Coordinates of C-alpha atoms in Angstrom, one line a residue:
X1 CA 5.3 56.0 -9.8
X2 CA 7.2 52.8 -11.1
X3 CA 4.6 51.0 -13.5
X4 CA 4.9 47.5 -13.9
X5 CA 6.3 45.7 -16.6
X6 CA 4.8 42.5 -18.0
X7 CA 6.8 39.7 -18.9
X8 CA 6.4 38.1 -22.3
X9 CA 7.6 34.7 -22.8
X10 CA 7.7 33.6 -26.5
X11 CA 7.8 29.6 -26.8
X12 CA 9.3 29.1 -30.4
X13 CA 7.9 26.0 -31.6
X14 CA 9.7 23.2 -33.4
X15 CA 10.0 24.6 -37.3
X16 CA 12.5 21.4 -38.8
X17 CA 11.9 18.0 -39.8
X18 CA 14.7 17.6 -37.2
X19 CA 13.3 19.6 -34.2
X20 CA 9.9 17.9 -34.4
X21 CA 11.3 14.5 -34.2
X22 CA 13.6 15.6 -31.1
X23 CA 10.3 17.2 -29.5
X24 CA 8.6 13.6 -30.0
X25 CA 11.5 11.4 -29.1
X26 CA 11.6 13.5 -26.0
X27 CA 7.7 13.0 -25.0
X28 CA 8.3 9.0 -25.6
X29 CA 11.2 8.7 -23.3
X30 CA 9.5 11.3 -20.7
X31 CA 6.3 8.5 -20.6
X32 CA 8.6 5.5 -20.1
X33 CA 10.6 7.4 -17.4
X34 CA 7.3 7.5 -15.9
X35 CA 5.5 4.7 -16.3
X36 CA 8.9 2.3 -15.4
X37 CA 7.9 2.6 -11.7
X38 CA 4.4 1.3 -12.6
X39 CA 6.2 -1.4 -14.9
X40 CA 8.6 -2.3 -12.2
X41 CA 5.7 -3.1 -9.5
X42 CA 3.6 -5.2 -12.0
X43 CA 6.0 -7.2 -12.9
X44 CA 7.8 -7.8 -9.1
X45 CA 3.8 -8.7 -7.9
X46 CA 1.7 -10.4 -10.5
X47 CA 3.4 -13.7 -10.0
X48 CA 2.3 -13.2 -6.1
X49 CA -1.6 -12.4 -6.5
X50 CA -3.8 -14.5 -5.6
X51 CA -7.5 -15.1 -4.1
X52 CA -8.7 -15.9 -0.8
X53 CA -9.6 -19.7 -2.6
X54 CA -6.2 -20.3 -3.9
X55 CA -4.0 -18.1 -1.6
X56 CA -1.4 -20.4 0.2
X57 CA -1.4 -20.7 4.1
X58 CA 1.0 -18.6 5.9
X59 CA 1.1 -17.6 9.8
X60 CA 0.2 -13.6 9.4
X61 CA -2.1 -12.4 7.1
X62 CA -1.5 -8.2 7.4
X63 CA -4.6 -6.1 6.7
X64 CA -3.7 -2.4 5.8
X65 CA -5.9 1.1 7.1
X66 CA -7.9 2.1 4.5
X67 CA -9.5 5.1 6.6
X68 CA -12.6 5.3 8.8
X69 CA -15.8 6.9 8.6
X70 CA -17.2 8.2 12.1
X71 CA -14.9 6.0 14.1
X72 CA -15.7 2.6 12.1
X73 CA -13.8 1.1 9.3
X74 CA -14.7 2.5 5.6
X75 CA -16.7 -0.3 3.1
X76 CA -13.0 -0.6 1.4
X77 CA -11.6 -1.6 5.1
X78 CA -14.5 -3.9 6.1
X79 CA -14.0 -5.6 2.9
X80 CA -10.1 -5.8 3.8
X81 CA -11.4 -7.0 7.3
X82 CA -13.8 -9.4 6.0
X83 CA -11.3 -11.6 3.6
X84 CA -9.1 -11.9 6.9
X85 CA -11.8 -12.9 8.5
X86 CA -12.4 -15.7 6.1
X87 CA -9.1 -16.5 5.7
X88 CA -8.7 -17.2 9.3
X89 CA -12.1 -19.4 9.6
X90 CA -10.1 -21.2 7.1
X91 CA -7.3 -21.8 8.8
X92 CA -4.5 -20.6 6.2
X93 CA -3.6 -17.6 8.8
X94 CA -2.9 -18.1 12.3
X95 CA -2.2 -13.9 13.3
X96 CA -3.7 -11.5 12.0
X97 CA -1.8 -7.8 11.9
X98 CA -3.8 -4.9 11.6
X99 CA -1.4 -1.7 10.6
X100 CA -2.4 1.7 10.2
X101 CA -2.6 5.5 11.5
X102 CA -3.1 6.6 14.5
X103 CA -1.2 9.9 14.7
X104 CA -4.0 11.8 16.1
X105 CA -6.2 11.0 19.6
X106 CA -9.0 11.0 17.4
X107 CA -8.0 8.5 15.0
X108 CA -6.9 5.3 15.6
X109 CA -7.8 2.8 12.6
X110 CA -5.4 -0.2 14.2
X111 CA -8.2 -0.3 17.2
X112 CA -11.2 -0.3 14.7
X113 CA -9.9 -3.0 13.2
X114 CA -9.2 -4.9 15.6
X115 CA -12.9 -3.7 17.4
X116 CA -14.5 -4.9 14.0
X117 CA -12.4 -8.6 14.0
X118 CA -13.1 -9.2 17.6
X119 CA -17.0 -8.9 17.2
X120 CA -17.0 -11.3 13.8
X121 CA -15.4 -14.1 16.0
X122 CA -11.6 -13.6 15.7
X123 CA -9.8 -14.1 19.0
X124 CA -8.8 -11.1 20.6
X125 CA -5.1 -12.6 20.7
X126 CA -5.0 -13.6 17.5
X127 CA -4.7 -10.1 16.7
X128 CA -2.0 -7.6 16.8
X129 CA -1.9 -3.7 16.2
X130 CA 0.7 -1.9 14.4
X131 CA 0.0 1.9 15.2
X132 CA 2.7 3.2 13.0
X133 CA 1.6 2.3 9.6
X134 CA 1.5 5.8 8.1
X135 CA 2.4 4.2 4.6
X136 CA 2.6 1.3 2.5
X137 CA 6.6 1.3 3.2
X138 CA 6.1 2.0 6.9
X139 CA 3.7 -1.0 7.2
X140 CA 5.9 -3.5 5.8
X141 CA 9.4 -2.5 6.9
X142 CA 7.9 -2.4 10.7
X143 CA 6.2 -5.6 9.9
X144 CA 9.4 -7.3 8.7
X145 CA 11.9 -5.1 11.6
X146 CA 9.5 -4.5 14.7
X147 CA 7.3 -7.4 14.4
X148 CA 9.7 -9.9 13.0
X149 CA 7.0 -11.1 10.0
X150 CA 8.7 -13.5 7.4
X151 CA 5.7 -14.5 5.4
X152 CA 2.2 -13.1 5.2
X153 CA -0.4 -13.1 3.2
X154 CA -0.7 -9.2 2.2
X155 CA -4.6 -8.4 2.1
X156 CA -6.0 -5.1 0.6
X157 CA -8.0 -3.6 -2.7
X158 CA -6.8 -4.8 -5.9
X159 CA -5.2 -1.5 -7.2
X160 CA -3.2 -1.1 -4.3
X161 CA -1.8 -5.4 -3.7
X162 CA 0.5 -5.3 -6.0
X163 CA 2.9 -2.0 -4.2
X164 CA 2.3 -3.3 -1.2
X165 CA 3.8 -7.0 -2.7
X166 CA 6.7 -5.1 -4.0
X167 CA 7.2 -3.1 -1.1
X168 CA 6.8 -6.1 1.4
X169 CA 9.2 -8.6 -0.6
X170 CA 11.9 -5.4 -0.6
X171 CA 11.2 -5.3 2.9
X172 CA 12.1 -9.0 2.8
X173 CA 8.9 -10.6 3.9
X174 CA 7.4 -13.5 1.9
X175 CA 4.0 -12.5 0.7
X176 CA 1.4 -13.6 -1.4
X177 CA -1.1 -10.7 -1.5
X178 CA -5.2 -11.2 -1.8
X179 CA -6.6 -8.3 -3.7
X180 CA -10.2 -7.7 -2.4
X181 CA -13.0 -6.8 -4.6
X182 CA -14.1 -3.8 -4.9
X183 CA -16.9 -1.7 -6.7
X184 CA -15.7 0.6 -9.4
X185 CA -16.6 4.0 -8.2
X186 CA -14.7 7.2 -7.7
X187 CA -12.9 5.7 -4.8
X188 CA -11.7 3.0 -6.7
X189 CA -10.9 5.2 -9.9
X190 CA -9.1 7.7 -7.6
X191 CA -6.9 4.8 -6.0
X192 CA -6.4 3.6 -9.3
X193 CA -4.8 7.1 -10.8
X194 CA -3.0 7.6 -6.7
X195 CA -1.3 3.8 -7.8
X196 CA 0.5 5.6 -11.2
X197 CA 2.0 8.5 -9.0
X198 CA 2.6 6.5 -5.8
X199 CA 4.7 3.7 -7.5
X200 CA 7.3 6.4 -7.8
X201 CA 7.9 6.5 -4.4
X202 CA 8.1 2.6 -4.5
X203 CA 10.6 2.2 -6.3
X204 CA 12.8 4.4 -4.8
X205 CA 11.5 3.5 -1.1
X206 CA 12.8 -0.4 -2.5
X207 CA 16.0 1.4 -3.8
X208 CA 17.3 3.2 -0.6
X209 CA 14.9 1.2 2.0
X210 CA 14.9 4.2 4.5
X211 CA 13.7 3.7 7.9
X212 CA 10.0 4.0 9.0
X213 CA 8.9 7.4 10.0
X214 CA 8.9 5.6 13.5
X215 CA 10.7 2.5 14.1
X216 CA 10.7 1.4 17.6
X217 CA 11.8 -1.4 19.4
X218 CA 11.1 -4.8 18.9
X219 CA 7.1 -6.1 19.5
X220 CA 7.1 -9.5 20.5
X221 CA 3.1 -9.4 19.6
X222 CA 3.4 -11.2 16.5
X223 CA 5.5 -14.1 18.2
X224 CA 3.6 -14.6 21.4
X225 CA 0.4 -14.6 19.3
X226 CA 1.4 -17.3 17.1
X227 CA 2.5 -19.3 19.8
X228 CA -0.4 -19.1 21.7
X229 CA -1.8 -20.3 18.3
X230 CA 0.3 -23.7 18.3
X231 CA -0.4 -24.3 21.8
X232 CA 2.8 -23.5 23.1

């Protein structure tokens, strides 16, 4: 019978002056490694945030999925749904694009969206579906290559408007983004925490711009929509 052997690890720890200092210069450049991301998408969006008062007109505003709850759109989507909703009684959007998942049969957020838009008064032809919007990245580089987008008005919860304003301007659309109010519960403290991690892949999704996970040929939606808008 072969016994088994256990495997002892000794960590020495830092015993100099020297090594200790090392150990902690190490920790402080380890925590600005990772919080540059974070830095990076603060700093490329604050000067685009605004509110649903103050936000400047532009032709699309572009609502992101934000899940659904027995077929309907989550409180954090209907709130997402709602300021596009006001923002179109108020004439500053013309379009409104809806992008989310629908991988599966049995879930399809682009259609609850536009289900719950159609029955507050937005015209059905005022809004268009993106059912490839697995991501934040896929959203606004299908937005800016499939659907031709040049300038939105970006609307979604307030932890997660400013990646999708740094995503969307590396994408190269012009976008102001509206960051919805939200309660503060463990939603909203969970998005919050996701936003540190997820800026990660930001940056580097800005950095290489890779293609969307499906990419498609061009949607005219987006176009015909707004020209039906003008009267054309």
């Amino acid at each position: 019978m072969v016994r088994g052997r256990v495997l002892r690890v000794r960590v020495r720890m830092p015993r100099t002056r020297r090594e200790r200092r090392r150990l902690l210069w190490a920790a402080v450049a380890g925590c600005v490694l990772a919080l540059l991301p974070a830095t990076w998408v603060y700093a490329a969006a604050e000067p685009r945030m605004r509110t649903v008062a103050s936000v400047p007109a532009a032709p699309v505003a572009m609502v992101f999925g934000a899940g659904l709850w027995d077929g309907e759109p989550s409180p954090y989507l209907a709130h997402r749904l709602d300021a596009a909703i006001e923002l179109y009684r108020a004439g500053k959007v013309r379009v409104v694009l809806v992008t989310g998942d629908n991988s599966r049969e049995d879930y399809d957020e682009p259609d609850a969206m536009r289900a719950y838009l159609t029955k507050r008064g937005v015209p059905a032809d005022r809004v268009v579906s993106d059912y490839a919007g697995f991501d934040t990245w896929d959203s606004c580089t299908r937005a800016a290559r499939v659907f031709g987008v040049k300038k939105a008005v970006l609307i979604t919860q307030g932890f997660h408007v400013r990646r999708a304003l740094a995503l969307c301007g590396a994408a190269g659309i012009d976008a102001y983004g509206v960051g919805v109010p939200a309660r503060h519960d463990v939603t909203w403290y969970a998005g919050g925490a996701r936003e540190v991690f997820a800026s990660g892949k930001a940056a580097l999704d800005a950095v290489v711009r890779p293609g969307p996970r499906f990419l498609g040929p061009h949607e005219p939606g987006v176009e015909q929509a707004l020209a039906e808008a003008d009267g054309r």
